mmCIF file of N, CA and C in Angstrom:
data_model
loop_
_atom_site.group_PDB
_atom_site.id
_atom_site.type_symbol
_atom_site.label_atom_id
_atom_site.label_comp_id
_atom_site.label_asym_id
_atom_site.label_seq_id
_atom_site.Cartn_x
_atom_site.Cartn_y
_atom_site.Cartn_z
ATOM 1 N N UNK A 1 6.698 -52.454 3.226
ATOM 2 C CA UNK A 1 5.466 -52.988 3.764
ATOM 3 C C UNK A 1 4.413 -51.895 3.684
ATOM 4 N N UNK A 2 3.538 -52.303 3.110
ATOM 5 C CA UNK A 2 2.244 -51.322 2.966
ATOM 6 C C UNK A 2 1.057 -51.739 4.274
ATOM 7 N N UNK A 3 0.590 -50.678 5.293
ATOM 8 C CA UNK A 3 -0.376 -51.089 6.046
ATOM 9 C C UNK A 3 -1.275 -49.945 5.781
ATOM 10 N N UNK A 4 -2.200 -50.597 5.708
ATOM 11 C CA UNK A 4 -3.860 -49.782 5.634
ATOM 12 C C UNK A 4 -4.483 -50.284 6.538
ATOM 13 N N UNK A 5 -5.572 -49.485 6.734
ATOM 14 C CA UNK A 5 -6.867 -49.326 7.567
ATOM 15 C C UNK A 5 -8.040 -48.834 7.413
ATOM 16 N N UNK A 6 -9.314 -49.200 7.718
ATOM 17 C CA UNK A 6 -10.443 -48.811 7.162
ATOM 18 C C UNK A 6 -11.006 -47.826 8.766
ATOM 19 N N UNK A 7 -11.822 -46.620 8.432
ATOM 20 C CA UNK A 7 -12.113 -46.153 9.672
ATOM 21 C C UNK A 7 -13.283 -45.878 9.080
ATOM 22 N N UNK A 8 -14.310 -45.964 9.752
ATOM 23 C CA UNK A 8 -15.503 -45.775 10.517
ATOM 24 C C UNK A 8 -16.189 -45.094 11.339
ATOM 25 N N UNK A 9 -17.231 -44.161 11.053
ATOM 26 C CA UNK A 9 -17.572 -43.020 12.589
ATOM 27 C C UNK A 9 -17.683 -42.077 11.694
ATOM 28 N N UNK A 10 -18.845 -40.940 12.722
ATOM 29 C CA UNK A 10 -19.940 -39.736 12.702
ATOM 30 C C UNK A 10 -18.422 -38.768 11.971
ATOM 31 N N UNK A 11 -17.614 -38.531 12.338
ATOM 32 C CA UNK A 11 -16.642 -37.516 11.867
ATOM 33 C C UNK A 11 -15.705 -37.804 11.224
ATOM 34 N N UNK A 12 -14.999 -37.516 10.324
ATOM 35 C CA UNK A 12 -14.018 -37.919 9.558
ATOM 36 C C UNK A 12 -12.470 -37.812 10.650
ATOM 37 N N UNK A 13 -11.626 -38.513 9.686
ATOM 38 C CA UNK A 13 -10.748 -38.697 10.424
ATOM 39 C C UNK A 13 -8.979 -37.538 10.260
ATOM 40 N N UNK A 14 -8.635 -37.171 11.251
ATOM 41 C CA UNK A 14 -8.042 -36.448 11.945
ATOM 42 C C UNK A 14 -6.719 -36.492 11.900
ATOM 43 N N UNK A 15 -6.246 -37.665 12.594
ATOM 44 C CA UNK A 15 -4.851 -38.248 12.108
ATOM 45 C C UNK A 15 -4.761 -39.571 12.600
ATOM 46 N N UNK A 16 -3.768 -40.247 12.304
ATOM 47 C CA UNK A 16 -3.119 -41.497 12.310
ATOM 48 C C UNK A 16 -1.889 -41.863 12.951
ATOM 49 N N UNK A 17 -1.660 -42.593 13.661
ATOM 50 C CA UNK A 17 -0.171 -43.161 14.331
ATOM 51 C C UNK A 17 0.106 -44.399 14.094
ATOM 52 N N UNK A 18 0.956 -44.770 13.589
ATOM 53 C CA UNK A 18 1.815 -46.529 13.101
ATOM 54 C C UNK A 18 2.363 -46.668 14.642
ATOM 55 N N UNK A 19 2.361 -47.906 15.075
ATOM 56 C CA UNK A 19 3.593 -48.509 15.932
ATOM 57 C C UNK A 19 3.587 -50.146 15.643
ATOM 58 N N UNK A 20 5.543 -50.058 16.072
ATOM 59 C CA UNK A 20 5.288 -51.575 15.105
ATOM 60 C C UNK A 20 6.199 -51.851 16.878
ATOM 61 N N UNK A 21 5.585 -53.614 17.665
ATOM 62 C CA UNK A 21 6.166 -53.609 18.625
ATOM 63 C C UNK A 21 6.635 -52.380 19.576
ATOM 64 N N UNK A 22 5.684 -51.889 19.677
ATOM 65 C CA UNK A 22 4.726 -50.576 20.620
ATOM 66 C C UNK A 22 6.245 -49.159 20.564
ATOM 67 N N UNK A 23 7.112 -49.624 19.313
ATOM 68 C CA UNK A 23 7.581 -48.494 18.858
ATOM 69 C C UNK A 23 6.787 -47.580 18.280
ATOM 70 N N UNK A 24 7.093 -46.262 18.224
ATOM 71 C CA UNK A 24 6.213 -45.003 17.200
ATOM 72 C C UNK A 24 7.113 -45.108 16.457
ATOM 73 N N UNK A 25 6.237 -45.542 14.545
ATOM 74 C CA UNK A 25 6.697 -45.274 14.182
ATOM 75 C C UNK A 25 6.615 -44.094 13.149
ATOM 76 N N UNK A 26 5.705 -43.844 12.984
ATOM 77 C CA UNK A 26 5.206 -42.526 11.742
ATOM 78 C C UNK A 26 3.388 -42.345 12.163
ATOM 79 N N UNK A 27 3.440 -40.876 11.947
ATOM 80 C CA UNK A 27 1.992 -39.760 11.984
ATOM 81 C C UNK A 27 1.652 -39.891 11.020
ATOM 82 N N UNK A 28 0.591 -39.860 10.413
ATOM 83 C CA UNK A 28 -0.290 -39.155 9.200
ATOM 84 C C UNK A 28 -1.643 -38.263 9.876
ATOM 85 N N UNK A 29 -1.153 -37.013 9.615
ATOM 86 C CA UNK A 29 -2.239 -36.301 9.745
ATOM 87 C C UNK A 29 -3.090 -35.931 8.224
ATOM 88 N N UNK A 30 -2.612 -36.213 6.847
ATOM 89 C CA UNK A 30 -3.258 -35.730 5.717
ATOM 90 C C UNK A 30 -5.029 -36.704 5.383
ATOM 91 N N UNK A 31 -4.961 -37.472 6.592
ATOM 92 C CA UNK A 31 -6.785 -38.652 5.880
ATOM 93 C C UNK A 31 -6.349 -39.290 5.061
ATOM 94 N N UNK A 32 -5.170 -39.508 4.682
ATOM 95 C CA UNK A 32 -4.567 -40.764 4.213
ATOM 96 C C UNK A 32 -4.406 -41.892 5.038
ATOM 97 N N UNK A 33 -5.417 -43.247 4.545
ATOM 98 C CA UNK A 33 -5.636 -44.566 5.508
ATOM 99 C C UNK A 33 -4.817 -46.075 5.019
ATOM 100 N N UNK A 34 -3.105 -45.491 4.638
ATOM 101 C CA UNK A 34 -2.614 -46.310 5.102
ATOM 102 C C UNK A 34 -0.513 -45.986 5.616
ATOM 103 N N UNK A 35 0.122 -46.415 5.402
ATOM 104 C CA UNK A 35 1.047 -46.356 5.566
ATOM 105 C C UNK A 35 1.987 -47.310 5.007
ATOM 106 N N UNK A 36 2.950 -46.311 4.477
ATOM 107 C CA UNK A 36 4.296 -46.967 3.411
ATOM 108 C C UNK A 36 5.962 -46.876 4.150
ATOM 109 N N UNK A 37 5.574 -48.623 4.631
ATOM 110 C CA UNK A 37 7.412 -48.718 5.753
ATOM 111 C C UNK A 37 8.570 -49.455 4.690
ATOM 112 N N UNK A 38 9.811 -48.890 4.712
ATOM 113 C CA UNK A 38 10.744 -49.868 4.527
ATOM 114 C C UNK A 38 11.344 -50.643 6.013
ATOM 115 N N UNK A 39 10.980 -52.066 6.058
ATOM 116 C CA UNK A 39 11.500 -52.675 6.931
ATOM 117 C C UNK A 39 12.746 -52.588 7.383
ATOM 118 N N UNK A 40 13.263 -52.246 6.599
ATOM 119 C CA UNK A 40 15.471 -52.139 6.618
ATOM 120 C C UNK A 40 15.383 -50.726 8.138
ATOM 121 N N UNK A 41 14.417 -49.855 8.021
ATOM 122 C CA UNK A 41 14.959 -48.621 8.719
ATOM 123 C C UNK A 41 14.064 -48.537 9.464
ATOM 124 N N UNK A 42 13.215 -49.739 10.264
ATOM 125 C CA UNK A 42 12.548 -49.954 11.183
ATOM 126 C C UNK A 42 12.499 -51.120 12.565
ATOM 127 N N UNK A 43 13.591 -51.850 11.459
ATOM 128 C CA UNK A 43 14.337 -52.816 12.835
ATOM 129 C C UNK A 43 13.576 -53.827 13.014
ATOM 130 N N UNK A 44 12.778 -54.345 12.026
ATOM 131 C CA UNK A 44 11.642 -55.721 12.157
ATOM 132 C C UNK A 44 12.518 -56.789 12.421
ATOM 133 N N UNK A 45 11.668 -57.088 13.622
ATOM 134 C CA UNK A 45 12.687 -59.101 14.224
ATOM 135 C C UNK A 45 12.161 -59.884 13.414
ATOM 136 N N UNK A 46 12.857 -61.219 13.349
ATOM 137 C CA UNK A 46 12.197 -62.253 13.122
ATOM 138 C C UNK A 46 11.884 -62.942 13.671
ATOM 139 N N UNK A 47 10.593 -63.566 13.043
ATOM 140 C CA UNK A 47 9.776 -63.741 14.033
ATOM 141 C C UNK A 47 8.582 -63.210 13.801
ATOM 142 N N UNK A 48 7.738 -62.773 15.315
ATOM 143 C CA UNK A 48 6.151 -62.242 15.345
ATOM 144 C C UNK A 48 6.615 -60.783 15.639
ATOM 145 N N UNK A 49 6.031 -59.677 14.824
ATOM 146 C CA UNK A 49 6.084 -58.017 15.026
ATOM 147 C C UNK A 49 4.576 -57.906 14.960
ATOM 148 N N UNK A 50 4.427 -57.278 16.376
ATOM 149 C CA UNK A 50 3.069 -56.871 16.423
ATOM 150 C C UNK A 50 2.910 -54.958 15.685
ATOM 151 N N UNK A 51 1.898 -54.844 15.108
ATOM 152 C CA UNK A 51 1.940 -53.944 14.365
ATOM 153 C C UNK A 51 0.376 -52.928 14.937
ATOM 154 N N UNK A 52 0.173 -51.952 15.589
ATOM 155 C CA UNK A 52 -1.025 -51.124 16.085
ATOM 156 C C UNK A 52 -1.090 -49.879 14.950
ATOM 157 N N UNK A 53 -2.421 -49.759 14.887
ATOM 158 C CA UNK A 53 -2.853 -48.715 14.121
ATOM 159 C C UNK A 53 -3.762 -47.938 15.162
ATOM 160 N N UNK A 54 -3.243 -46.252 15.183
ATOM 161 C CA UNK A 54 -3.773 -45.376 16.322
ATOM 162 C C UNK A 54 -4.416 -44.389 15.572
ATOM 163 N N UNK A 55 -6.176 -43.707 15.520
ATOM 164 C CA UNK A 55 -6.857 -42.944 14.699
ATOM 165 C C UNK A 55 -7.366 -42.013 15.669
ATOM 166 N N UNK A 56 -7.452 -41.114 15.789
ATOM 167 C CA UNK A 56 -8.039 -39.839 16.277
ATOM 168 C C UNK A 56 -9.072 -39.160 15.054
ATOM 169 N N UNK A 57 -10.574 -38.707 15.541
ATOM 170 C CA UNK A 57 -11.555 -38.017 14.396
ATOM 171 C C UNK A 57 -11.115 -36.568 14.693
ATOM 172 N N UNK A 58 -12.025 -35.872 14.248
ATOM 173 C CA UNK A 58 -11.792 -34.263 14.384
ATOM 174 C C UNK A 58 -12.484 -33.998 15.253
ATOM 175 N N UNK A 59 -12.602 -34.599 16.336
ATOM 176 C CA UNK A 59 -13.006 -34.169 17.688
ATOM 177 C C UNK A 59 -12.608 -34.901 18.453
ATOM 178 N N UNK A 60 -11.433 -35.268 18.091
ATOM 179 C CA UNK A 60 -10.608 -36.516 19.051
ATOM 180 C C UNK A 60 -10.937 -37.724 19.854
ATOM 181 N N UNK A 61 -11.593 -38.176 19.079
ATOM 182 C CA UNK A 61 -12.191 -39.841 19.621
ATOM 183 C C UNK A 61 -11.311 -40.621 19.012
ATOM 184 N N UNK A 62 -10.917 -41.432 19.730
ATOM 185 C CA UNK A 62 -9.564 -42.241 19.495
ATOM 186 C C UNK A 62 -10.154 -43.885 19.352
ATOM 187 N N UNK A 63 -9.573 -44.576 18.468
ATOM 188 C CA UNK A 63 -9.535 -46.120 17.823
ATOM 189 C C UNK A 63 -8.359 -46.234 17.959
ATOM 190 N N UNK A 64 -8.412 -48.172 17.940
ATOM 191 C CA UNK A 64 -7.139 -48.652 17.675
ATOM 192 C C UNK A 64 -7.028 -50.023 17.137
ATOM 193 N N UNK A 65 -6.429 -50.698 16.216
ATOM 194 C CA UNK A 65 -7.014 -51.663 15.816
ATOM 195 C C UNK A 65 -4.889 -52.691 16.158
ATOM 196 N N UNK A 66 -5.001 -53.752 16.639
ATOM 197 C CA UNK A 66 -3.622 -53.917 16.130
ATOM 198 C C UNK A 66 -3.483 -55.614 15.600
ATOM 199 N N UNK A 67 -2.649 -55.934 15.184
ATOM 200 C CA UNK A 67 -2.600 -57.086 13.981
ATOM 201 C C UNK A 67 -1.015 -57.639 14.669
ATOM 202 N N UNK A 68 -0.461 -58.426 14.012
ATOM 203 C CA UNK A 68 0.637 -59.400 14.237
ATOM 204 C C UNK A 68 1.238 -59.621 12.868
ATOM 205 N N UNK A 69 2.701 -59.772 12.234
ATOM 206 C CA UNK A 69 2.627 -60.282 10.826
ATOM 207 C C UNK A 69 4.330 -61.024 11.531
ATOM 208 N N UNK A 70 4.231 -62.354 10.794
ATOM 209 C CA UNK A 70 5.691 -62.869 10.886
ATOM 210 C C UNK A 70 6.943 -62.794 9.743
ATOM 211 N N UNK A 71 7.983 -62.339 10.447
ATOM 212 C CA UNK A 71 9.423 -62.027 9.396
ATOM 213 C C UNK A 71 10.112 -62.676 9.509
ATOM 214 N N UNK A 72 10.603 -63.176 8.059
ATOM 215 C CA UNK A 72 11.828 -64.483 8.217
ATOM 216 C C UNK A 72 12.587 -63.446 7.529
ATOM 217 N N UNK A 73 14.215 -63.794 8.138
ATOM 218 C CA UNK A 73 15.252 -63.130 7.664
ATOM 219 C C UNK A 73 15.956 -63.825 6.829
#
């Protein structure tokens, strides 16, 4: 599963946090705006997995945007 995000704002951005069903699942601190999951080693239900995207700038102002996607097994 590929998730991206678009960010926005006076300072560039800082780092990044994935959580899928308010698990953590992976950082990006490199300003890379998206993220590359294999579902197998993340434990996705079937069903509704709510999925949050967490952004910090370089002066630590924090966003969060979060989405929903459904998995059939």
């Amino acid at each position: 599963i590929n998730v991206s995000f678009n960010v926005n704002g006076k300072y560039p951005l800082k780092k990044a946090e994935l959580y899928i069903n308010d698990k953590f699942i992976a950082s990006n601190e490199s300003g890379q705006k998206f993220f590359s999951i294999n579902p197998n080693d993340i434990g996705l239900y079937s069903g509704k997995n709510d999925i949050r995207v967490v952004v910090y700038d370089t002066v630590l102002n924090r966003g969060e945007s979060e989405t929903s996607i459904d998995v059939s097994n």
